[in-house]
XYZ file of C-alpha atoms in Angstrom:
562
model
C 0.000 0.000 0.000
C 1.090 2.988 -1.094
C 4.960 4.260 -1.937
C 7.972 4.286 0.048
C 8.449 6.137 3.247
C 10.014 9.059 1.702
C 10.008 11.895 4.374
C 7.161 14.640 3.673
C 7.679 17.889 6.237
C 4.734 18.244 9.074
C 2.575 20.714 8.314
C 0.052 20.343 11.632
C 0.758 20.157 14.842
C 3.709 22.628 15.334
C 6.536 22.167 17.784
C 5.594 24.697 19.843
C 1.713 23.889 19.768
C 2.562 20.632 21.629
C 2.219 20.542 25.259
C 6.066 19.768 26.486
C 6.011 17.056 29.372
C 9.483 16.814 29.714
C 10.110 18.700 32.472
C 6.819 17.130 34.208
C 7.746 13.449 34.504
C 4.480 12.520 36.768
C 2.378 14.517 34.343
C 1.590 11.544 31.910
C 0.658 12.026 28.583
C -0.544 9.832 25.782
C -1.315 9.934 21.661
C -3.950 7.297 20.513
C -2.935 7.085 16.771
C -5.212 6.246 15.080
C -5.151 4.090 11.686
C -8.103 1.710 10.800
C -9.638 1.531 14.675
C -11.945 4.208 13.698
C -14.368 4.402 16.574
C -13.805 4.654 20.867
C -15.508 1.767 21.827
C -14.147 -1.571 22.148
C -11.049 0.507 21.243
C -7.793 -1.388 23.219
C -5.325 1.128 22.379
C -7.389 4.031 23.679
C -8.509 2.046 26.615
C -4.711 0.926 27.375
C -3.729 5.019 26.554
C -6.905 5.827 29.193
C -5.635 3.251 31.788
C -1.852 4.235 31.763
C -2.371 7.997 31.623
C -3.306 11.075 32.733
C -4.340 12.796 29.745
C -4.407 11.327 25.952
C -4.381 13.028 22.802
C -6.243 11.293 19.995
C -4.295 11.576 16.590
C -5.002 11.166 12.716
C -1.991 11.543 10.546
C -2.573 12.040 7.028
C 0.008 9.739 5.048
C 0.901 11.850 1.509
C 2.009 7.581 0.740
C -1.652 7.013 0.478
C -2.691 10.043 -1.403
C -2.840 10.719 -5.524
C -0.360 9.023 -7.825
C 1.547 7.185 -4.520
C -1.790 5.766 -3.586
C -3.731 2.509 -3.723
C -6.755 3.421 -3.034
C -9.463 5.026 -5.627
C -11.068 8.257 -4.772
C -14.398 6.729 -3.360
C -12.317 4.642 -0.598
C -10.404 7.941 0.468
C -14.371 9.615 1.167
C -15.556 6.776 2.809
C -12.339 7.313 5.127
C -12.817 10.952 5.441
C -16.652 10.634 6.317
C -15.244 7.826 9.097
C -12.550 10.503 10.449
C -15.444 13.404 10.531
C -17.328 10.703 12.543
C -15.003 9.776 15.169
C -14.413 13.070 16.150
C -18.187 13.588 16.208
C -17.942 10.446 18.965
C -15.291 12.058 21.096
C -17.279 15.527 21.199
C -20.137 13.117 22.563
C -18.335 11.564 25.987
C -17.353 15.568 26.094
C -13.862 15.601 24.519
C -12.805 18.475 22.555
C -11.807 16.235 19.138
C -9.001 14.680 16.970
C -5.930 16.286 16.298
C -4.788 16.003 12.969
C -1.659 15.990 11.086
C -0.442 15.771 7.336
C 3.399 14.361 7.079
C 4.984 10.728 7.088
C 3.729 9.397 10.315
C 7.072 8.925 11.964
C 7.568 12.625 11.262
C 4.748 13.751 13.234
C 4.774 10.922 15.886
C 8.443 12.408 16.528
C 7.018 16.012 17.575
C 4.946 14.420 20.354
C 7.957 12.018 21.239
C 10.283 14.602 21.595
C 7.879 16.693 24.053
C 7.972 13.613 26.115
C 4.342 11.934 25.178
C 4.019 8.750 24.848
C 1.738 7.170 21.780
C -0.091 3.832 21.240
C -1.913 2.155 18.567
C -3.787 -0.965 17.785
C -1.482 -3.698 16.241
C -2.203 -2.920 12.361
C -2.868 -6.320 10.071
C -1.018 -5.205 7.075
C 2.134 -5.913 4.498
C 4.244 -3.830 2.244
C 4.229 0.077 3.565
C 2.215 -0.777 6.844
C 4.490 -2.756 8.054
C 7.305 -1.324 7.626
C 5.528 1.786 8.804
C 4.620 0.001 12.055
C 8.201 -1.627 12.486
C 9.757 1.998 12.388
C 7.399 3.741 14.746
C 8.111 1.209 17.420
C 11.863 0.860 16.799
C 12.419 4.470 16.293
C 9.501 6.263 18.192
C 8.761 3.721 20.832
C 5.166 3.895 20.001
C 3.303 0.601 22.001
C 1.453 -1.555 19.125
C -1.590 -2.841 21.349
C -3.209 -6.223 20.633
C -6.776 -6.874 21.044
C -8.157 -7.849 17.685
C -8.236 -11.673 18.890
C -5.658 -12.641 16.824
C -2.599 -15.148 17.956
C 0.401 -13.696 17.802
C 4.257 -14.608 18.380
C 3.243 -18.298 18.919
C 5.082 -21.420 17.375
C 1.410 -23.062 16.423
C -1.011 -19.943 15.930
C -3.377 -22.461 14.574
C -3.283 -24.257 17.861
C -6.761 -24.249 19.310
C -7.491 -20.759 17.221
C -11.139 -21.883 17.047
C -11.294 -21.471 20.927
C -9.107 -18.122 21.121
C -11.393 -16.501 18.896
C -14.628 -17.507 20.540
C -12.786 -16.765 23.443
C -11.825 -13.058 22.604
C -15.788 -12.480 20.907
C -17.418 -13.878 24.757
C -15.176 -11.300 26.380
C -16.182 -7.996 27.934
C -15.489 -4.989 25.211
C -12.164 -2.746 25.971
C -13.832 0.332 27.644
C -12.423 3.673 29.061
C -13.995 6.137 31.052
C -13.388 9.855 29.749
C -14.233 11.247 32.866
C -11.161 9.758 34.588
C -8.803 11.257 32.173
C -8.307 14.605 30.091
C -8.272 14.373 26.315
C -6.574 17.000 24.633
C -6.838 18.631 21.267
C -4.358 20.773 19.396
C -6.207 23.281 17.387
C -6.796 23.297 13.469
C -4.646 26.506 12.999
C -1.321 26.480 11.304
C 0.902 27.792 13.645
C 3.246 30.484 12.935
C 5.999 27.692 11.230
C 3.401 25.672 10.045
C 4.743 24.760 6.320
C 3.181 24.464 2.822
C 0.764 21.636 2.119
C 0.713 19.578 -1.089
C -1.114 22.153 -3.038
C 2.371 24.072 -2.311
C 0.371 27.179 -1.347
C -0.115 29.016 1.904
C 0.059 27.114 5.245
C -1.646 24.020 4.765
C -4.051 23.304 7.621
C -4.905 19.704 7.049
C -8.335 18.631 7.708
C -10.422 15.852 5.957
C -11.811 18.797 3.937
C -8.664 20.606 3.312
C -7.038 17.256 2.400
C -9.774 16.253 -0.147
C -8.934 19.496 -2.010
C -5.421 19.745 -1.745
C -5.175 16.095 -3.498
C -8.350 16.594 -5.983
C -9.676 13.391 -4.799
C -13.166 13.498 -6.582
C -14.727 10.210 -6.041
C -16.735 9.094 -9.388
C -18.255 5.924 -7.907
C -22.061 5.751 -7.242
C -23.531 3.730 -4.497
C -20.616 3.916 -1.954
C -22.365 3.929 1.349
C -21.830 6.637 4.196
C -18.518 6.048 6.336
C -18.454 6.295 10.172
C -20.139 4.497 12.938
C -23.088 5.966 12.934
C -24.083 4.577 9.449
C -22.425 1.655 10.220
C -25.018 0.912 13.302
C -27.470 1.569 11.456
C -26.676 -0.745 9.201
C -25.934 -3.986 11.481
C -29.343 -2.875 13.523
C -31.032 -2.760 10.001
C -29.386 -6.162 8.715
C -29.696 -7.920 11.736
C -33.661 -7.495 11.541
C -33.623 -8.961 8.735
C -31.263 -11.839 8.949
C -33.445 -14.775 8.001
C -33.083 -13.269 4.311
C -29.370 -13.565 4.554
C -28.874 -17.761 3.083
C -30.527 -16.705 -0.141
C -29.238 -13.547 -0.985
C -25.444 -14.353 -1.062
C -25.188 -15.669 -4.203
C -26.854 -13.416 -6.745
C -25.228 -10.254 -7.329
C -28.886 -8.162 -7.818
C -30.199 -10.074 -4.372
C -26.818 -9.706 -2.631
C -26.758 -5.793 -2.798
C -29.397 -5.279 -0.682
C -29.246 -8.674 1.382
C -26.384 -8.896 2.929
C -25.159 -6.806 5.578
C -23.278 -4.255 3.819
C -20.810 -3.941 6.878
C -17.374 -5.140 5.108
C -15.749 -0.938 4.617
C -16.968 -0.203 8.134
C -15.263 -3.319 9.701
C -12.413 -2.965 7.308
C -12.054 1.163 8.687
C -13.043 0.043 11.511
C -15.653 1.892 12.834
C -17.389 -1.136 14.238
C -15.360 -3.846 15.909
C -15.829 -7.383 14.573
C -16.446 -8.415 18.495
C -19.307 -6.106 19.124
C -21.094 -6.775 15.821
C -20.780 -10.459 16.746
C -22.395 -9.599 20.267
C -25.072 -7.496 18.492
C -26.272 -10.309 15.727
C -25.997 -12.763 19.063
C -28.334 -10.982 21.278
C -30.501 -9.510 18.770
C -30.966 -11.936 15.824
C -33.226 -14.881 16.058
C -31.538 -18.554 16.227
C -31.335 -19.954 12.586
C -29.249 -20.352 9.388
C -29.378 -16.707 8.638
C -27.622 -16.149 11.938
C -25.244 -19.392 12.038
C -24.327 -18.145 8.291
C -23.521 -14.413 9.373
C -21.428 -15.773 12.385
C -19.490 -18.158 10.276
C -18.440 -15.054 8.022
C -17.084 -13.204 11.045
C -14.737 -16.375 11.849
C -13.603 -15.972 8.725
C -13.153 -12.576 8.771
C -10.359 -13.307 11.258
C -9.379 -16.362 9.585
C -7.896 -13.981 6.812
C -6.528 -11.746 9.376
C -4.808 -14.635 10.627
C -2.880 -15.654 7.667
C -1.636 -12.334 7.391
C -0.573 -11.846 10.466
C 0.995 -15.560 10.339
C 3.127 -14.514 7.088
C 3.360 -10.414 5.661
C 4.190 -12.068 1.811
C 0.913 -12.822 0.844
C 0.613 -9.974 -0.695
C 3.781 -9.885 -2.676
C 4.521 -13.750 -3.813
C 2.651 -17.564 -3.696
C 2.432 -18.682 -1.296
C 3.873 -22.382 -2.330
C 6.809 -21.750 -4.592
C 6.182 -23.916 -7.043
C 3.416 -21.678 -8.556
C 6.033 -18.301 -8.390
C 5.524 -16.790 -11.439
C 2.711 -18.793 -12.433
C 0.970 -17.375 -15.744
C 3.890 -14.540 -15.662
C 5.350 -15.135 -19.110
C 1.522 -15.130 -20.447
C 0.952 -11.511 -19.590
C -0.745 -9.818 -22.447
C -1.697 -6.186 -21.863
C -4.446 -6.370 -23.937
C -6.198 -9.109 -22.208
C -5.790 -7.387 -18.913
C -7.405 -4.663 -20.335
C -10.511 -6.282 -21.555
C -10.847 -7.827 -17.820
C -10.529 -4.046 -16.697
C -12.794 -2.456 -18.572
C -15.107 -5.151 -18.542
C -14.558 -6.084 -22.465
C -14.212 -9.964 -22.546
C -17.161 -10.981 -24.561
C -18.575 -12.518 -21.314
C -21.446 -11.198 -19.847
C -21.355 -11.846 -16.264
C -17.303 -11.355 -16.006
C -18.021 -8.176 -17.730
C -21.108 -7.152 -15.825
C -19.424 -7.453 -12.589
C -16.054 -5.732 -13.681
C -17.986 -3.066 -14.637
C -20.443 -2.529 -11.102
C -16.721 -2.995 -9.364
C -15.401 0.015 -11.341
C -18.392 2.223 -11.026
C -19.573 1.270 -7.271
C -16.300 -0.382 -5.453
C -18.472 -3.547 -4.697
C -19.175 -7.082 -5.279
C -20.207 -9.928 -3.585
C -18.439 -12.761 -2.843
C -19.148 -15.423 -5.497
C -18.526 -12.609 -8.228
C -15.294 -11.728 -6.680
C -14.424 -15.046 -6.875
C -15.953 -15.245 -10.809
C -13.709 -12.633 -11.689
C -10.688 -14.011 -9.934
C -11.051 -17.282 -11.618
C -11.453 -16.093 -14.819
C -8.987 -13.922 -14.939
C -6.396 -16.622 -13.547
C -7.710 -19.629 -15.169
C -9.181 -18.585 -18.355
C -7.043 -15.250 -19.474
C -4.440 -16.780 -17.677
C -2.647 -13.832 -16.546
C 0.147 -13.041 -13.296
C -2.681 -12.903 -9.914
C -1.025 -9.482 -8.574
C -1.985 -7.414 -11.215
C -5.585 -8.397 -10.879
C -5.348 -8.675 -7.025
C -4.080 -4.916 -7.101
C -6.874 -3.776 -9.593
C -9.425 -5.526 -7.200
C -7.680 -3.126 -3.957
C -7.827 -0.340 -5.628
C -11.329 -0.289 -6.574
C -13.156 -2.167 -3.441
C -14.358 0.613 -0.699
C -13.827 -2.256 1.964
C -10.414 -3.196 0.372
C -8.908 -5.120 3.258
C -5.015 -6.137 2.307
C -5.578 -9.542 4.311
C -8.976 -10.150 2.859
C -8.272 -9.083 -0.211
C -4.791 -10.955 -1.665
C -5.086 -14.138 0.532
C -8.619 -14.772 -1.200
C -6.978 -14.197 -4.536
C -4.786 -16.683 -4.067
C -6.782 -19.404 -2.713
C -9.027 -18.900 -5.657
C -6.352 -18.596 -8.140
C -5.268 -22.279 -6.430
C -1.339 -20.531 -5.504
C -1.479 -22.628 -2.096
C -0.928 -25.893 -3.330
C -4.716 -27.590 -1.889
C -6.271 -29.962 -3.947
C -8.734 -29.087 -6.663
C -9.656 -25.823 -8.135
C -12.655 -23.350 -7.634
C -12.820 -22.389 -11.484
C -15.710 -20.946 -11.915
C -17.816 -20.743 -15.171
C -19.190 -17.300 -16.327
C -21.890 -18.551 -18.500
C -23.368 -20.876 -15.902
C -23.504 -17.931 -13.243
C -25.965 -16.165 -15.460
C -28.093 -18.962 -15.925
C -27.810 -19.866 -12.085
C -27.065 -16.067 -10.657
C -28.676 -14.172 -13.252
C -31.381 -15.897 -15.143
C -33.530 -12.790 -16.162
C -30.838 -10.770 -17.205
C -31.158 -8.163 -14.447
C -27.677 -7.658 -13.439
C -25.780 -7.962 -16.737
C -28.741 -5.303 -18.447
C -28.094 -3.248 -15.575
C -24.376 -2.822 -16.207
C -24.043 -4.051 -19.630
C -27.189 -1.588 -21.115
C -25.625 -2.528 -24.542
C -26.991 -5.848 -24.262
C -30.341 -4.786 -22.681
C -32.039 -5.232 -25.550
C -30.764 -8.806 -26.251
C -33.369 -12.024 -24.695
C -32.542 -13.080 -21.395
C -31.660 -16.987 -22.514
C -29.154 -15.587 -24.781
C -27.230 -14.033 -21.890
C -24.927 -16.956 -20.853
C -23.420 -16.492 -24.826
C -24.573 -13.304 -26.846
C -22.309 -14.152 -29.659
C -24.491 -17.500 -29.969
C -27.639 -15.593 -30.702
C -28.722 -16.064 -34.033
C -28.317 -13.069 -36.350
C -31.544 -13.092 -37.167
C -32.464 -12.136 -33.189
C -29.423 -9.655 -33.236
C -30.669 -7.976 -35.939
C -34.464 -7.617 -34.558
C -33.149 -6.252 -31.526
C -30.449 -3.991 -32.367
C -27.545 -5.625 -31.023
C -24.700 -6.734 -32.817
C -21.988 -8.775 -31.260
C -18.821 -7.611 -32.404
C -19.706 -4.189 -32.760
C -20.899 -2.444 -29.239
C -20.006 -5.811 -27.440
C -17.030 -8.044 -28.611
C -17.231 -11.145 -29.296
C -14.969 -13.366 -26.774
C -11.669 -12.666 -26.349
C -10.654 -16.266 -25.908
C -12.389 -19.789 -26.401
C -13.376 -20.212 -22.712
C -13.547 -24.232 -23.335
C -9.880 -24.492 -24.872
C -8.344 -22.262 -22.601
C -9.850 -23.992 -19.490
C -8.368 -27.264 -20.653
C -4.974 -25.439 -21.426
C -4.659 -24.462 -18.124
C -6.009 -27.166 -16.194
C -2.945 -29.350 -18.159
C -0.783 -27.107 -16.796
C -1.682 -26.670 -13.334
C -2.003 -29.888 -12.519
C 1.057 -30.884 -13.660
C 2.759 -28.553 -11.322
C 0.163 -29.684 -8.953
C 2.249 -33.139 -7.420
C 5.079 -30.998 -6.622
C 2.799 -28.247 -5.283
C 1.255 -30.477 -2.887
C 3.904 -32.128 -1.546
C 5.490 -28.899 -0.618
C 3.249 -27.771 1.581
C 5.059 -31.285 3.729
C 8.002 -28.841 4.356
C 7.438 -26.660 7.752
C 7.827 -23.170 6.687
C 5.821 -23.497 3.279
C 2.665 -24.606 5.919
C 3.304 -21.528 7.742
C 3.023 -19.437 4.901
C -0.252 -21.068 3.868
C -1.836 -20.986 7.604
C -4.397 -23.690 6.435
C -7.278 -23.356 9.215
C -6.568 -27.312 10.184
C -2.719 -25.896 11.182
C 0.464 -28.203 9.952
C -1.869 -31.281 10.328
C -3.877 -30.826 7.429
C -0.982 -29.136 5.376
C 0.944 -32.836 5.789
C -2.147 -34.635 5.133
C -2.451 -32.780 2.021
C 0.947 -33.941 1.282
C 0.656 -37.219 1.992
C -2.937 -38.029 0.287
C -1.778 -35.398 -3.175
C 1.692 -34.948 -3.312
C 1.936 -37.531 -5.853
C -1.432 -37.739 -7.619
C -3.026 -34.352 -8.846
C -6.183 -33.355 -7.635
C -9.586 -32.943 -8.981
C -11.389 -29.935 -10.233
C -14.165 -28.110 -9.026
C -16.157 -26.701 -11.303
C -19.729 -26.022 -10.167
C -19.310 -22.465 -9.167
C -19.224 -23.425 -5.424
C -17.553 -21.166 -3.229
C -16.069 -23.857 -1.268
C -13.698 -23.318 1.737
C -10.762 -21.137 2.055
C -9.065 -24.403 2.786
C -10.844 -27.039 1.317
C -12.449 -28.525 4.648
C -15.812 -27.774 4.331
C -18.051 -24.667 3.639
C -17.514 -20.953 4.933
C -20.385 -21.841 6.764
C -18.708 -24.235 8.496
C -16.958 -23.627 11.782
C -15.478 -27.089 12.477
C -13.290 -26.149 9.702
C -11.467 -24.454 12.177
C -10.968 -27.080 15.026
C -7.933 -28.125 14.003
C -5.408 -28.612 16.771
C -1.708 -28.408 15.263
C-alpha cells in the first residue's frame, strides 16, 4: 500500500503547539494514533492510553504515501475514510472531549514532535504488508510507540493455529475494551497552522490539514455511485437494520442483484473500523433470532479473522505464492491487452463483464462474483494474480489487504490444496442471473438482447441480433478467448505442477506461509494423500472453503489442533 516512506515535512501540529512534558515526569501524557480503529468503543489502544495515563491526545496523521499518484486506493475509498474521520471526532465531542488532532506528514515525522515533548503514543497492532508494516516496524523501533493487541488474533506463537477456534470464541465472549473519559483529560491541538506551520501539497499558503482541506489539496473526486456513508453511525445503522432482517441472509449471497441489498453491507466499516468485529458479533448474538441466517452471518465473522490470521501468520501474501512452485505462475503469459478487456469489462462474457464493470463504477461485489472474476482472470485469461489482485484493492471501498490478496490466491489455487474453484461465467448467469437483471443493468448494450441468450450473446442467431439492435462484435465483442480451450490449457498445466505443489506444503515453513485453518496437520495430510497424484477440479461455481475442509459456513473447519 502505497509508496515508500520518503520523508514529507509536518505541516500540523507545530513544535511549539505541543504541550512539552518533559520537564513534568508525573504529568503523563498519551497519543492514541489512530489508523483503521476508527471508533472509541471496544477501542484497546485508547482504553490501554486511558488506563496508563493522565491525559491522551487522539491523533489522525494524514500519510501523503496514500494520497494521488503514490496511492492505492481510488477516490471513493479515500471519502468513505474521510466521512469515518469526521465521525469519530463527532464520537469524542459526545463523551465531552474536545476532538481529533490532525496531522499531514509521514507518520514517523509527526509521531516524533509528540515524542520529543515527552508523550508517549499507542496504537492498535495494524494487520497489514508492504508500507504498513514497515511503517509500524519503524514507529516502534524508532519512536517507541506501544502496538496494542486486542483484535483476537494469535500472535508470536510457534502453532497460531493451535486451538485458534477457541481463542477466537474466546476473545468475541469477552467484555469490550472500555475507558472512562471522565477519569482522564483528552486534549486537542487546534486546526490553525501555527506560525511555522509549512506548505501543504497544493504548495500554497500554510496548509491546515483537515479531511476537507485534504480532499482538495489532493483533488480526490470520487466518481463511484452507491458507496455507502462512512463512520459508525451509518455503520449501526446498518448492522441494527441487517440484523432485523437476517433470516433473508442464506438466499441472498449468491446473486449479485439479491446480494446488494441482502447482505449486511458492513465489510468498509469493519475494514475502517468503525465497528469492531467483536461487538457486531455480540449485536447479531443478542438480537438476531436462532437460525441459518444467523449461524451463516457468524461463520463469516470467523472468517473474517481467519484472513486476518494468515496475514498476520506470514506479511508475503501480498507480494509472492504462497507455495513456490506456482512463483511466477501465468507470468510469461501476460498480455496487456487481455488485462485490459478484464478491466474495462470487455471480454465478450457477460457476467465477467457485468461485474467488472459494477466494481469500477460502485467499489463492490459480492463474494461469489469476486471469486468469478478471480477465476477467470487466472484460469481462463491466464494472466500473473497481482496485477488483478491490485486492480481488485484499488477499486473495493472495503479493500482489506488480508482479505483481499489471501482470497486471490486461494481462488487462483497458488497454495498448493487440492482441486480448483474455477468458476464458469456462463453458468452464473443462468444460475445467478437468469432474467438478465444484473448484466442489463451494467451491460445496457446488451439490454435489448433475450434473457436466454445471456450466458453467450455471440451465440444468438443473427436473425435475433438484428431484430433487436444488437450486434456482437460491434458495441459488445465477441470473446476474447475460447473459454472451453483455454480452461483445458490451463487445467494441463496446473495440474502438472500440482504433485510438486502439494507435496510442498510437507516442508514446515511453506505450511506456515499457507496458515491452512486445520494448522500443519492438514498441510501434511495434504501432502501425503496429493503430493503424488493431482487433484480434482471443481467446477460447479461453489464457493467452497478457504481451505478445502468444508463450507464458509462451516466452523469445524477451524478445530484443528496443530
Amino acid at each position: 500500500m502505497g509508496a515508500d516512506d520518503d520523508a514529507t515535512p509536518a505541516t500540523v501540529p507545530d513544535r511549539e503547539a505541543i504541550r512539552s512534558l518533559v520537564d513534568s515526569p508525573a504529568d503523563a501524557g498519551t497519543v492514541v494514533w489512530h489508523r483503521e480503529d476508527l471508533r472509541i468503543a471496544d477501542n484497546p489502544a485508547l482504553a490501554a492510553a486511558a488506563a496508563g495515563s493522565d491525559r491522551i491526545l487522539p491523533l489522525f496523521v494524514f500519510d501523503p504515501a496514500f494520497y494521488g499518484d503514490r496511492g492505492a486506493a481510488c477516490d471513493a475509498r479515500i471519502a468513505f475514510l474521510h466521512d469515518c474521520l469526521r465521525d469519530l471526532d463527532r464520537q469524542y465531542h459526545d463523551v465531552g472531549a474536545p476532538g481529533l488532532t490532525y496531522a499531514h506528514s509521514d507518520p514517523i515525522e509527526a509521531l516524533g514532535r509528540f515524542v520529543d515533548a515527552g508523550w508517549d503514543v499507542v496504537a492498535t497492532r495494524s494487520v497489514t504488508g508492504r508500507y504498513g508494516l514497515r511503517r509500524d516496524e519503524r514507529a516502534r523501533n524508532e519512536m517507541g510507540v506501544e502496538l496494542v493487541d486486542g483484535d483476537g488474533l494469535v500472535r508470536d506463537a510457534d502453532r497460531p493455529r493451535r486451538e485458534w477456534k477457541a481463542a477466537v470464541e474466546s476473545w468475541l465472549a469477552a467484555d469490550p475494551y472500555d475507558w472512562d473519559p471522565r477519569d482522564v483529560a483528552v486534549e486537542r491541538i487546534g486546526s490553525g497552522a501555527g506560525p511555522n506551520a509549512e506548505p501543504g501539497p497544493d504548495h500554497g499558503d500554510s496548509f491546515v490539514p483537515t479531511p476537507e482541506a485534504v480532499t482538495a489539496a489532493y483533488d480526490v473526486a470520487p466518481e463511484k455511485s452507491m458507496v455507502p456513508e462512512g463512520g459508525r453511525a451509518a455503520g449501526r445503522d446498518r448492522l441494527e437494520s441487517f440484523t432485523a432482517r437476517i433470516g433473508e441472509y442464506p438466499g441472498s449471497i449468491s446473486s449479485p442483484v439479491d446480494a446488494r441489498g441482502g447482505t449486511s453491507g458492513l465489510s468498509p466499516h469493519l475494514r475502517f473500523g468503525c465497528l469492531s468485529v467483536r461487538e457486531v458479533h455480540r449485536y447479531v448474538d443478542e438480537h438476531a433470532p436462532d437460525g441459518r441466517g444467523k449461524s451463516m452471518f457468524v461463520s463469516r465473522l470467523f472468517w473474517n479473522r481467519h484472513y486476518r490470521q494468515k496475514l498476520v501468520d506470514w506479511p508475503g501474501w501480498l507480494e509472492e505464492a504462497v507455495n513456490p512452485v506456482y512463483a511466477g505462475f501465468n507470468r510469461e503469459r501476460r498480455d496487456p491487452e487481455l488485462v485490459a478487456a478484464w478491466t474495462a469489462g470487455e471480454t465478450g462474457f457477460p457476467m465477467v463483464d457485468a461485474s467488472m464493470r459494477c466494481l469500477r463504477e460502485t467499489g463492490w461485489l459480492n463474494f461469489r462474483m469476486r471469486a468469478l472474476c478471480a477465476s477467470f482472470y487466472f484460469h481462463i485469461l491466464q494472466q500473473p494474480w497481482r496485477i488483478g489482485a491490485d486492480h481488485f484493492y484499488k477499486h473495493l471501498i472495503d479493500a482489506d489487504a488480508a482479505i483481499n490478496y489471501t482470497q486471490w490466491q486461494s481462488q487462483c489455487g497458488l497454495v498448493g490444496r487440492p482441486g480448483l474453484r474455477l468458476y464458469n461465467p456462463r453458468k452464473q448467469v443462468r444460475d445467478q442471473d437468469p432474467d438478465g437483471e444484473f448484466v442489463k443493468r451494467w451491460i445496457p448494450e446488451l439490454d435489448p438482447l433475450p434473457a436466454e441468450h445471456l450466458d453467450r450473446p455471440e451465440h444468438a442467431p443473427l436473425a435475433v441480433q438484428a431484430e433487436c439492435g444488437v450486434e456482437i462484435g460491434g458495441e459488445y465483442p465477441y470473446p476474447v478467448v475460447d473459454f472451453e480451450a483455454a480452461r483445458e490449457e490451463f487445467k494441463r498445466r496446473y495440474y502438472d505442477a500440482a504433485p510438486a505443489a502439494a507435496a510442498r506444503l510437507a516442508d514446515e515453513p511453506i505450511a506456515r506461509r499457507a496458515s491452512l485453518s486445520g494448522g500443519f496437520g492438514a498441510a501434511r495430510a495434504i501432502a501425503e494423500e496429493h503430493g503424488v497424484d493431482a487433484a480434482g477440479e471443481t467446477d460447479s461455481g461453489s464457493a467452497g472453503s478457504a481451505d478445502g475442509r468444508g463450507h464458509q459456513t462451516d466452523l469445524s473447519a477451524f478445530d484443528g489442533t496443530d
